[in-house]
Coordinates of C-alpha atoms and ligand atoms in Angstrom, one line a residue:
X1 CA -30.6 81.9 -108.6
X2 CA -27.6 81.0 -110.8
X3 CA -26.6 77.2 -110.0
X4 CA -22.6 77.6 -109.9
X5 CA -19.9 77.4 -107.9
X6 CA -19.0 79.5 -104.8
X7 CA -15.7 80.2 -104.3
X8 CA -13.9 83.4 -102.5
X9 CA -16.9 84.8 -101.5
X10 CA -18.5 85.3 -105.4
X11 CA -20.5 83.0 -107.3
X12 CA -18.1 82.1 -110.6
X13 CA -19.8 80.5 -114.0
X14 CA -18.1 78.2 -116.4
X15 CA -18.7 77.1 -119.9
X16 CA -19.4 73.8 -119.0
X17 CA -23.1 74.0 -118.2
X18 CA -24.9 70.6 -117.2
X19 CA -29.0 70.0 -115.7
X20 CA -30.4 69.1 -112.9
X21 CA -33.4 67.1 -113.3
X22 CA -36.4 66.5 -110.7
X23 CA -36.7 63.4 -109.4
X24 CA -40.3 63.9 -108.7
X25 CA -41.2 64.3 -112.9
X26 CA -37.5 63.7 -114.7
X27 CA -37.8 67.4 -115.4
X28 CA -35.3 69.6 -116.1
X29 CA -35.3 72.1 -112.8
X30 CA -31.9 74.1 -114.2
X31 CA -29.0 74.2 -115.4
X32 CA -25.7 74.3 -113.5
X33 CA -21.8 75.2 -113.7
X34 CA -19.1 72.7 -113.5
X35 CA -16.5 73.8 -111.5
X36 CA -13.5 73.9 -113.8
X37 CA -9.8 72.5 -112.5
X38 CA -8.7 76.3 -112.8
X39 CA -11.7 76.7 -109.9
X40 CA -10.6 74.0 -107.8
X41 CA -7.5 75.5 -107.9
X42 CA -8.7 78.9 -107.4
X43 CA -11.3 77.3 -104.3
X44 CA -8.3 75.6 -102.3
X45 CA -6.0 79.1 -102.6
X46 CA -8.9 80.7 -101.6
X47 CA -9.7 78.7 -99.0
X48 CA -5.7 79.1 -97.7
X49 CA -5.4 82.5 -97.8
X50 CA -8.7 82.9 -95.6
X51 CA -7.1 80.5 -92.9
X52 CA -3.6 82.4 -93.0
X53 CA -5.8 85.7 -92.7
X54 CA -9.1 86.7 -91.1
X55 CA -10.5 83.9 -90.2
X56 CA -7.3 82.2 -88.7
X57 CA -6.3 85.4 -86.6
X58 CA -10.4 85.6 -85.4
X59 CA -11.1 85.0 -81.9
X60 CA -13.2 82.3 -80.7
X61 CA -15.8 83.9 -79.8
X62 CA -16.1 86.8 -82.7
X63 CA -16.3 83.5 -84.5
X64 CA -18.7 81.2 -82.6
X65 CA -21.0 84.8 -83.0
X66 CA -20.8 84.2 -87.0
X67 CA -21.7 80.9 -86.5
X68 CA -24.8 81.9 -84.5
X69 CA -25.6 84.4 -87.7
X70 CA -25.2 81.6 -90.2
X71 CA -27.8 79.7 -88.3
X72 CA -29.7 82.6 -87.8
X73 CA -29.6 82.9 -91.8
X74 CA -30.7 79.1 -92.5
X75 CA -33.8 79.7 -89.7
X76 CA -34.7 83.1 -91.2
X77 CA -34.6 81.9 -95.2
X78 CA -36.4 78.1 -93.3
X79 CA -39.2 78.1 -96.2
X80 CA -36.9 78.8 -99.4
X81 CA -34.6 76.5 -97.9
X82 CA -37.6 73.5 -97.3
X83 CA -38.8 74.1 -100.9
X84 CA -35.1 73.7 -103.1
X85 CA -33.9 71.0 -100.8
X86 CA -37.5 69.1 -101.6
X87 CA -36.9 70.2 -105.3
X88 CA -33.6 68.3 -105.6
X89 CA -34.7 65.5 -103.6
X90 CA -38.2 65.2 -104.3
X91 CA -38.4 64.6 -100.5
X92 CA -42.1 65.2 -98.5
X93 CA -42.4 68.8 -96.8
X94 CA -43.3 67.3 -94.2
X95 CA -39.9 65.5 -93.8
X96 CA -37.5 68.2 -94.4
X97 CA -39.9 70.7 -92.5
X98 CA -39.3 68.4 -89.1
X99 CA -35.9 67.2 -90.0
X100 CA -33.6 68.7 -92.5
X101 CA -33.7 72.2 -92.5
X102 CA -33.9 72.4 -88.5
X103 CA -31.0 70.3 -88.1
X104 CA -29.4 72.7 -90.8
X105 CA -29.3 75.6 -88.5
X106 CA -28.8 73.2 -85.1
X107 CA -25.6 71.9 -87.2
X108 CA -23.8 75.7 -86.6
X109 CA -25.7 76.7 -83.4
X110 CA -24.3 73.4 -81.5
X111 CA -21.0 73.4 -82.9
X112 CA -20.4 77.1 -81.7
X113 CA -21.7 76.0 -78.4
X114 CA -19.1 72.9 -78.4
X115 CA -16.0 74.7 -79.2
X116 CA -17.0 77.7 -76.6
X117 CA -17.1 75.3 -74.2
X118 CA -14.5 72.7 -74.8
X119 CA -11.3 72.8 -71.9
X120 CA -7.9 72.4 -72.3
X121 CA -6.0 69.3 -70.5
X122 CA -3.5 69.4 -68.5
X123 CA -0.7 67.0 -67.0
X124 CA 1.3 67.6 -64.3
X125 CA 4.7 65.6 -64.0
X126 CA 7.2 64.6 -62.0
X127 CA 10.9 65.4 -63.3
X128 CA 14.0 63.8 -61.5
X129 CA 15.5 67.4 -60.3
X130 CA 12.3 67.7 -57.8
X131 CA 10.6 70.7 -59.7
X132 CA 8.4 69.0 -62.0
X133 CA 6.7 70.1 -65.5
X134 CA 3.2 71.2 -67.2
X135 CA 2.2 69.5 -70.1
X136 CA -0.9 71.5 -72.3
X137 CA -2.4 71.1 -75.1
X138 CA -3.1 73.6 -77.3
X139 CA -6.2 73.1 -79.7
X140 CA -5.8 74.8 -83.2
X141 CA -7.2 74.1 -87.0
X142 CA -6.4 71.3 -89.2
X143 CA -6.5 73.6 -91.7
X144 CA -7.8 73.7 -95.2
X145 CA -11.1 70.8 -95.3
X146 CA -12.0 68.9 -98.0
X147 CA -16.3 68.2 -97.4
X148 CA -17.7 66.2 -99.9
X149 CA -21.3 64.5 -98.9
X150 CA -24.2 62.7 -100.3
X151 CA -27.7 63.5 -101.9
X152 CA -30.4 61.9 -99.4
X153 CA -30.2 64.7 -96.4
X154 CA -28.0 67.5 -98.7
X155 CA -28.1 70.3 -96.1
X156 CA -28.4 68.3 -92.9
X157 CA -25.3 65.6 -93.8
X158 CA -23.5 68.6 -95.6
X159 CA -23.8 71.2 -92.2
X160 CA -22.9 68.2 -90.0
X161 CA -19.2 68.8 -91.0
X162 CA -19.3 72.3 -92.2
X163 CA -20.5 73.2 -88.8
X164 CA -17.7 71.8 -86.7
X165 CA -15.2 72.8 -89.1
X166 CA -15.7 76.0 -89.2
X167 CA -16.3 76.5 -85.5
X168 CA -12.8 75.2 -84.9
X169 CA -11.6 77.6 -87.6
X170 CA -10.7 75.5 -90.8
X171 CA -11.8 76.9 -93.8
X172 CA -13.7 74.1 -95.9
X173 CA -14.1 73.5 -99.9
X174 CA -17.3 72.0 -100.4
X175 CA -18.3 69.5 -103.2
X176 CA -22.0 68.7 -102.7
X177 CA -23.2 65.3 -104.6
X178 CA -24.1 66.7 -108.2
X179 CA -28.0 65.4 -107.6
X180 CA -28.1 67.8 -104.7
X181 CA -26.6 71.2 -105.0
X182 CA -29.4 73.9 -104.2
X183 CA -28.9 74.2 -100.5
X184 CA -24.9 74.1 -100.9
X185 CA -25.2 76.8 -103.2
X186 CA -27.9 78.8 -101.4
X187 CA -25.4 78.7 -98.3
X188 CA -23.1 80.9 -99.8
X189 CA -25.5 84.0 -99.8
X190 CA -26.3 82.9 -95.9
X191 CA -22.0 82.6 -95.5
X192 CA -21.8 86.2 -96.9
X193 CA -24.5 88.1 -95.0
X194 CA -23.5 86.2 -91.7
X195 CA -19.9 88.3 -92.2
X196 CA -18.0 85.3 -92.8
X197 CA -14.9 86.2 -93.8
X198 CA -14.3 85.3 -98.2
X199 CA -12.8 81.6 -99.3
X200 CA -13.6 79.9 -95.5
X201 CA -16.5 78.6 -97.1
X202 CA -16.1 77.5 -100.9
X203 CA -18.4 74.9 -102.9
X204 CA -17.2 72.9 -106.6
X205 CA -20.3 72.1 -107.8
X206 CA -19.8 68.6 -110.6
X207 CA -19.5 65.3 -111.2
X208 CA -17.5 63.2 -108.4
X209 CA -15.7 61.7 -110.9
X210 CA -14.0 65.0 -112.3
X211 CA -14.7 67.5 -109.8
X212 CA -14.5 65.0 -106.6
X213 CA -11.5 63.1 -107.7
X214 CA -9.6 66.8 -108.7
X215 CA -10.3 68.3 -105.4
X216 CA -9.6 65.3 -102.8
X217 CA -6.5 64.4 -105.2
X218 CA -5.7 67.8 -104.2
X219 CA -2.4 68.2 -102.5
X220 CA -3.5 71.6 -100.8
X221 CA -6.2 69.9 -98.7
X222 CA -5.0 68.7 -94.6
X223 CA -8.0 66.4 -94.2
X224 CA -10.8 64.8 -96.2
X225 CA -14.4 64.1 -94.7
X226 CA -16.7 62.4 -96.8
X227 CA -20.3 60.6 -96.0
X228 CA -21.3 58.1 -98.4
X229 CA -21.0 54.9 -100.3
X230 CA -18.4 52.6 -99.3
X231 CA -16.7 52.5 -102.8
X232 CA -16.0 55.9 -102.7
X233 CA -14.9 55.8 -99.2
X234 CA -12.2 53.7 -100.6
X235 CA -11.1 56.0 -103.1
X236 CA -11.3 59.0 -100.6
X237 CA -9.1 57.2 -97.9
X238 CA -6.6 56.4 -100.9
X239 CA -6.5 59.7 -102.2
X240 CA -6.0 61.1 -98.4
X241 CA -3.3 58.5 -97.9
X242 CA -1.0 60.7 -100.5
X243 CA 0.4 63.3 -98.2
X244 CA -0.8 61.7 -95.3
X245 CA -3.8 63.5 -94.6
X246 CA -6.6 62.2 -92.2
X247 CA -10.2 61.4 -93.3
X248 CA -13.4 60.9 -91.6
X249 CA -15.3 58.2 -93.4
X250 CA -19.3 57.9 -92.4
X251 CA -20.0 55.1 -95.3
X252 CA -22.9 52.7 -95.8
X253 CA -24.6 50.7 -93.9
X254 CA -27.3 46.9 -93.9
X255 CA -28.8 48.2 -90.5
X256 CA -30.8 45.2 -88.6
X257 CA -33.0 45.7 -86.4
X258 CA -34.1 43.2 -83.8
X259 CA -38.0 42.7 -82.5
X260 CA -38.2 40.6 -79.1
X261 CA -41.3 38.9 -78.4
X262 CA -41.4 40.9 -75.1
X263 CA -41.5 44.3 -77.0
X264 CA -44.1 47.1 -77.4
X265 CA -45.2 46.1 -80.5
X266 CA -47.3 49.0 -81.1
X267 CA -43.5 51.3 -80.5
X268 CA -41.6 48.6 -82.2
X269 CA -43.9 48.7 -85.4
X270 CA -43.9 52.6 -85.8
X271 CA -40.6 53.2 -85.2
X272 CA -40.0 49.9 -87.8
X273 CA -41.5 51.3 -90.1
X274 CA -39.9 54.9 -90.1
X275 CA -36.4 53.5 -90.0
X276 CA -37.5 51.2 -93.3
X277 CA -39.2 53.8 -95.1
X278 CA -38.5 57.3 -94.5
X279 CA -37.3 59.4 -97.1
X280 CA -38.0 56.3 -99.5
X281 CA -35.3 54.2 -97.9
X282 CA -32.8 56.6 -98.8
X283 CA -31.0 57.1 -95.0
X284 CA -27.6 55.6 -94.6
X285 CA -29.3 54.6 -91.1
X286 CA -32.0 52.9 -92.1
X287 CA -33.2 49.4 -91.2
X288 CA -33.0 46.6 -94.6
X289 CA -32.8 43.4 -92.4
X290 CA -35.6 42.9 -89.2
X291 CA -35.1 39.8 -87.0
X292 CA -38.1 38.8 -85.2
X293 CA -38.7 36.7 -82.6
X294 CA -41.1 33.6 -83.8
X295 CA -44.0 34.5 -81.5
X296 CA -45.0 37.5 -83.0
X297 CA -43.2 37.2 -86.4
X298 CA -47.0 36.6 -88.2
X299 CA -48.6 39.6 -86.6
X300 CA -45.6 41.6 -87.0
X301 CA -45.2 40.8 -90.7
X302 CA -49.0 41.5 -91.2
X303 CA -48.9 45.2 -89.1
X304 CA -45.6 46.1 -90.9
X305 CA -47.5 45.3 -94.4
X306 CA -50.7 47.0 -93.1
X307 CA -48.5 50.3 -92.5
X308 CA -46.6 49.9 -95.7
X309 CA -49.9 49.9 -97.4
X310 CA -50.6 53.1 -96.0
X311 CA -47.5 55.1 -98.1
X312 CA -49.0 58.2 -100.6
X313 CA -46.6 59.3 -103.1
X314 CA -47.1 62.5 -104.5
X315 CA -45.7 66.0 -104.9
X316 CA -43.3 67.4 -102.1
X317 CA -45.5 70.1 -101.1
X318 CA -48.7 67.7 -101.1
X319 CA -49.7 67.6 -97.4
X320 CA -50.9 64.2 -98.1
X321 CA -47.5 62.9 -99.4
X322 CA -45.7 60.7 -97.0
X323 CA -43.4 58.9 -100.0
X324 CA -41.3 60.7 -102.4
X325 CA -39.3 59.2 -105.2
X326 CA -35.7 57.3 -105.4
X327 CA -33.1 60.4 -106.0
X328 CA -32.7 59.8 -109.5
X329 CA -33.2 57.0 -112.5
X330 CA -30.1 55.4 -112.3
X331 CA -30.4 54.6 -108.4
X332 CA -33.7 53.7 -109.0
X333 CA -32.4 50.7 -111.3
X334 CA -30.0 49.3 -108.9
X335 CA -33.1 49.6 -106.3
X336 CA -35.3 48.0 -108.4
X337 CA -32.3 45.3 -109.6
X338 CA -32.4 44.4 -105.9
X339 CA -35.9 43.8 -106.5
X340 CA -35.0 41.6 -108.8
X341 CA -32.6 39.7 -107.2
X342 CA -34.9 39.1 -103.7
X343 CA -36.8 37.1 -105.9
X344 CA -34.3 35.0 -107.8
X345 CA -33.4 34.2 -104.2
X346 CA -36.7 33.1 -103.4
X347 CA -38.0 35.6 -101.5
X348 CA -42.0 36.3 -100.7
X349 CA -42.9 39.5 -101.3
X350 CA -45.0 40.3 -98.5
X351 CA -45.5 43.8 -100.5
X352 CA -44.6 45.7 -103.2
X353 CA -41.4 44.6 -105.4
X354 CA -42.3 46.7 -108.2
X355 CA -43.0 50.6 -109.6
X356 CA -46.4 51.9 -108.6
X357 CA -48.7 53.4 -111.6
X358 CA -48.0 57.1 -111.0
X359 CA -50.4 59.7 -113.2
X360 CA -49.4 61.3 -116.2
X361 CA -47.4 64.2 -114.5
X362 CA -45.4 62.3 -112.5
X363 CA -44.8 59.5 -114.7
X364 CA -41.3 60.5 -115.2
X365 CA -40.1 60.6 -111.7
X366 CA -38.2 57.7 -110.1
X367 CA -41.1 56.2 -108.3
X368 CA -40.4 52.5 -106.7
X369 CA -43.2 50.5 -104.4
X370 CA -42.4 50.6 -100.4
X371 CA -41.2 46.4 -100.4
X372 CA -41.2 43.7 -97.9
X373 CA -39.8 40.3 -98.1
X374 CA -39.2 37.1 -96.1
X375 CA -38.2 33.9 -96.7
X376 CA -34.6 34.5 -98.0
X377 CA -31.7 32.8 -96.8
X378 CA -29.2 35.0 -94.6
X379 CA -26.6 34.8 -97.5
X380 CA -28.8 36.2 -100.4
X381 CA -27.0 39.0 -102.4
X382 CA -29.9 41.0 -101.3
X383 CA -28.9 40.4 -97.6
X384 CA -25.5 41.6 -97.9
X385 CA -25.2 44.6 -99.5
X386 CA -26.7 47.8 -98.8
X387 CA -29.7 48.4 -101.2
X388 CA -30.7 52.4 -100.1
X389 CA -34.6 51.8 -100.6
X390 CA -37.4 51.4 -99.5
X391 CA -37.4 47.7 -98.1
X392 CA -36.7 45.2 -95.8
X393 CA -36.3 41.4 -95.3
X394 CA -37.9 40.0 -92.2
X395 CA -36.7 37.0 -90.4
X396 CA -38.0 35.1 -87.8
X397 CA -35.3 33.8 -84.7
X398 CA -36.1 31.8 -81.7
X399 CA -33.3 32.9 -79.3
X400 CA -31.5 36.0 -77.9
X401 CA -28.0 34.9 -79.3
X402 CA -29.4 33.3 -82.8
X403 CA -30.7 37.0 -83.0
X404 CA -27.8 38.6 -82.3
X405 CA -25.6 36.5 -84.5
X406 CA -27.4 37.4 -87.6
X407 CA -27.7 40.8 -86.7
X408 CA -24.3 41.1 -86.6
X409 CA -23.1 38.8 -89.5
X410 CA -22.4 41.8 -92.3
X411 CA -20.0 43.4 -93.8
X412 CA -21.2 46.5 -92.3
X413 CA -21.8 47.8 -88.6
X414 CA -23.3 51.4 -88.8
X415 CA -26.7 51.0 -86.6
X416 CA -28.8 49.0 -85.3
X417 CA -32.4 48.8 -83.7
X418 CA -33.2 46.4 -80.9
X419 CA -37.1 46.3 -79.3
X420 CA -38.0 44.9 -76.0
X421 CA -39.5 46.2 -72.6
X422 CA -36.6 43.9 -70.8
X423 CA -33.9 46.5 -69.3
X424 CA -31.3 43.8 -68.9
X425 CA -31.9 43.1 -72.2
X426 CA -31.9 46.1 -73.5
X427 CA -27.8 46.7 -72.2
X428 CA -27.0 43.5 -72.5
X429 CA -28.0 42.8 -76.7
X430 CA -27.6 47.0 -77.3
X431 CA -23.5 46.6 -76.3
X432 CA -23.2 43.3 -78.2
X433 CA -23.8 45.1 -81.8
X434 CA -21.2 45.7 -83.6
X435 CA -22.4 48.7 -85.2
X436 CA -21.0 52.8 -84.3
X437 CA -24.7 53.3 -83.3
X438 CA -27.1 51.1 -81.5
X439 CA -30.4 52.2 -80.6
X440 CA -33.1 50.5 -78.0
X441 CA -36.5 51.2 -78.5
X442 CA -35.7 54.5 -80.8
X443 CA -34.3 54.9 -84.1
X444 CA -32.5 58.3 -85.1
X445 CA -32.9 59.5 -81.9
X446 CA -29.9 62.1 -81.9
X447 CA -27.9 63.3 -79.4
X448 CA -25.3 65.9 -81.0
X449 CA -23.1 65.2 -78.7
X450 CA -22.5 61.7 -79.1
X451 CA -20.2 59.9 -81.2
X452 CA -21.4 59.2 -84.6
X453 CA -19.9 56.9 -87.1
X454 CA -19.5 53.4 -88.4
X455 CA -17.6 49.7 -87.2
X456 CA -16.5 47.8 -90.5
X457 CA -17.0 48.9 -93.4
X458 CA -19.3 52.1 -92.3
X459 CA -16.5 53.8 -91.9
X460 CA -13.6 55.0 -90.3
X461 CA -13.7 57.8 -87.3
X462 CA -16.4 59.6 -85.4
X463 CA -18.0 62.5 -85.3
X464 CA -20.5 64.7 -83.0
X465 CA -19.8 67.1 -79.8
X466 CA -15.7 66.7 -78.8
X467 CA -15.4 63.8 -81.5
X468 CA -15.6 66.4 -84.2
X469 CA -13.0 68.3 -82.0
X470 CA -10.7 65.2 -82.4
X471 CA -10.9 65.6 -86.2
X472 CA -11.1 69.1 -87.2
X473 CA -8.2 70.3 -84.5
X474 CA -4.8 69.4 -84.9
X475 CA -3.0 69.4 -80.6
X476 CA -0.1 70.4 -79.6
X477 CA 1.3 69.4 -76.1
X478 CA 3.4 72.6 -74.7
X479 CA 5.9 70.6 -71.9
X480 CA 7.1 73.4 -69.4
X481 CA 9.9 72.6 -67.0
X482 CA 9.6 74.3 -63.7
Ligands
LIG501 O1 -27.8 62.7 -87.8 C1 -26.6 62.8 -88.2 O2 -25.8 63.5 -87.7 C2 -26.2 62.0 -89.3 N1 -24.9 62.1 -89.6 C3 -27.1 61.2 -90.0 C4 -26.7 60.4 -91.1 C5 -27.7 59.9 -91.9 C6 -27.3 59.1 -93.1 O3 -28.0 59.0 -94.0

């Protein structure tokens, strides 16, 4: 299919024509289109007369029904989805088979269900002349949505905001990160045969630093929602700031997780390692610092090594495959510059540290070895800021609060992992993280309904069930006097 923007219902080229390579060989996969300014333009006015029209006059539940269509259309197209979000990612299969594509679909189904069944509230009040007055609120769209997300889950992160969007009836332009645009674009054709209305759902396919700046500089947006880093969280929340428009911010994160000698250490170990090394690191979630407690520091440093070890790289549709590459060469540079860095800080690297020898095929693709370190002091570059690979430091604590203070000393507070068998524990040091989401003996466990987002800098906002309500709705209180 033609790589190019979607906007008003019709796919439109433009001169400018730029490639998308594959991570997994640094081959060129296609060409695309860069959304010209004209577009953007074209995208928001699209995107405004769909929410003064159809879609705005559309009853809930004509609407929550298209909803149920477009996930009907991601769960009935499930394989070519799986295979052009592993081409742009050059993520495992068996990843995106268990993860990204379902979530895809669950993004609109559970958003549909949300808004069908989200009440009204109501105040009753007492007025001076003895007959009193209702206060209601009245739920209705924030309008026209800017969506911009990131490359490592394109279609899960991307549906994640798209879905409650739409389900409270904003219309959305989309800007997909340019690493990552097959799925965005492929969701037009879904958008179109689930009978949603033309310009509700647009995409701008480019650069974030033409076509990203353009469209959330754009004064025809109500509201910004952006996952990423935190550097261009900044520049979204300053852009949003003109006009006053609100923006959801899900940003980075230096996730710890924290290992108490009374754990299962068989749990804590393979649910370690998945939240250091799936999808090569690249999960704004995942766990870069591990505090553990002395006793079983040694053993746990060996097993987590031991498991590391086990990693195959290969092609995404290789059954055997259980590491794919970085997302692209340039990220792989920083990653490995981090690399770098652990060791100028003195770090011992347990594994790893470099790029594996890949054959010939392969060669070009943005391969780095899974990487474990200890022995670095907690204020090591390399211990501050978020690295998005596939490593971790490990360091060894002796008490419950020593734990949690390192834990907690960063700059970020997305998630966090904590591992013991002791329940009092377990509420005790899982409300003391300063994170949005703290997990006990799980990692990426999710509940849709929950609140999701970041303390610090991870962000600003929440999203998930009634939180997304908060954000893509806009209330009104209706006061009746008696
Ligand atoms: O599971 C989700 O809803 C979510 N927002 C995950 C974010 C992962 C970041 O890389």
């Amino acid at each position: 299919m033609k790589i190019s923007s979607f906007i008003n219902g019709v796919y439109v080229d433009s001169k400018e024509q730029r490639n998308i390579k594959s991570p997994v060989t640094g081959e060129l996969i296609t060409p695309y289109s860069v959304a010209t300014d004209a577009q953007v333009n074209e995208a928001v006015e699209a995107a405004r007369a769909a929410l003064n029209g159809p879609w705005g006059s559309m009853g809930i539940q004509e609407r929550v029904d298209i909803l149920y269509k477009v996930a009907d259309g991601i769960s009935a197209r499930f394989d070519e989805f799986l295979e052009a979000e592993c081409l742009d990612t050059g993520k495992p299969y068996s990843l995106a088979r268990h993860i990204d594509i379902p979530r895809g679909a669950a993004n609109f189904r559970i958003f549909a269900d949300t808004i069908k069944n989200v009440a009204d509230e109501a105040f009753h009040m007492p007025t001076p002349d003895g007959t009193g007055a209702l206060n209601y609120t009245v739920r209705k769209p924030k309008g026209v949505i800017g969506v911009i997300g990131p490359w490592n889950l394109p279609l899960l992160l991307m549906t994640w905001k798209i879905g409650p969007a739409l389900a409270c009836g904003n219309t959305v332009i989309v800007k997909p990160s340019e690493e990552t645009q097959l799925t965005m674009t492929m969701l037009g054709e879904v958008m179109n045969e689930a009978g949603v209305p033309p310009g509700v759902f647009n995409t701008v396919l480019g650069p974030g630093s033409r076509v990203g700046d353009k469209l959330i500089s754009h004064p025809g947006l109500d509201a910004i929602t952006f996952t990423g880093s935190t550097a261009t969280g900044e520049r979204v929340a300053e852009a949003a700031s003109v006009g006053l428009r609100d923006a959801s911010l899900e940003l980075g994160g230096k996730n710890a997780a924290i290992v108490f000698a009374d754990a299962d250490i068989d749990k804590a170990i393979e649910g370690t390692v998945r939240s250091v090394f799936v999808n090569c690191g690249q999960v704004c979630l995942g766990t870069e610092r591990v505090y553990v407690e002395r006793p079983i520091f040694d053993e746990f440093v060996a097993r987590l090594k031991a498991e590391a070890e086990k990693y195959k790289f290969g092609r995404p549709e290789d059954p055997e495959t259980t590491m794919g590459p970085l997302i692209s060469a340039t990220h792989r540079d920083k990653v490995l510059s981090y690399y770098e860095k652990a060791v100028e800080a003195g770090a011992t690297v347990v594994i790893g540290g470099g790029v594996p020898d890949m054959p010939a095929e392969l060669a070009g693709g943005n391969w780095v070895e899974p990487t474990i370190w200890t022995g670095m002091a907690e204020d090591a570059i390399p211990m501050r800021e978020e690295i998005f690979g596939p490593c971790c430091h490990i360091t060894p604590f002796d008490t419950e609060e020593e734990a949690v203070r390192m834990a907690n000393d960063s700059p970020y507070g997305l998630a966090s992992a904590i591992w013991t068998e002791n329940a009092s524990r377990a509420h005790r040091v899982g409300a003391q993280m300063e994170v949005g989401i703290s997990w006990v003996n799980s990692w990426f466990l999710r509940d849709l309904r929950t609140p999701f987002g970041g303390a610090k800098q991870s962000g600003i906002g929440r999203e998930g069930g009634h939180y997304s309500l908060e954000f893509y709705t806009e209330l009104t209180n209706v006061c009746i006097k008696l």
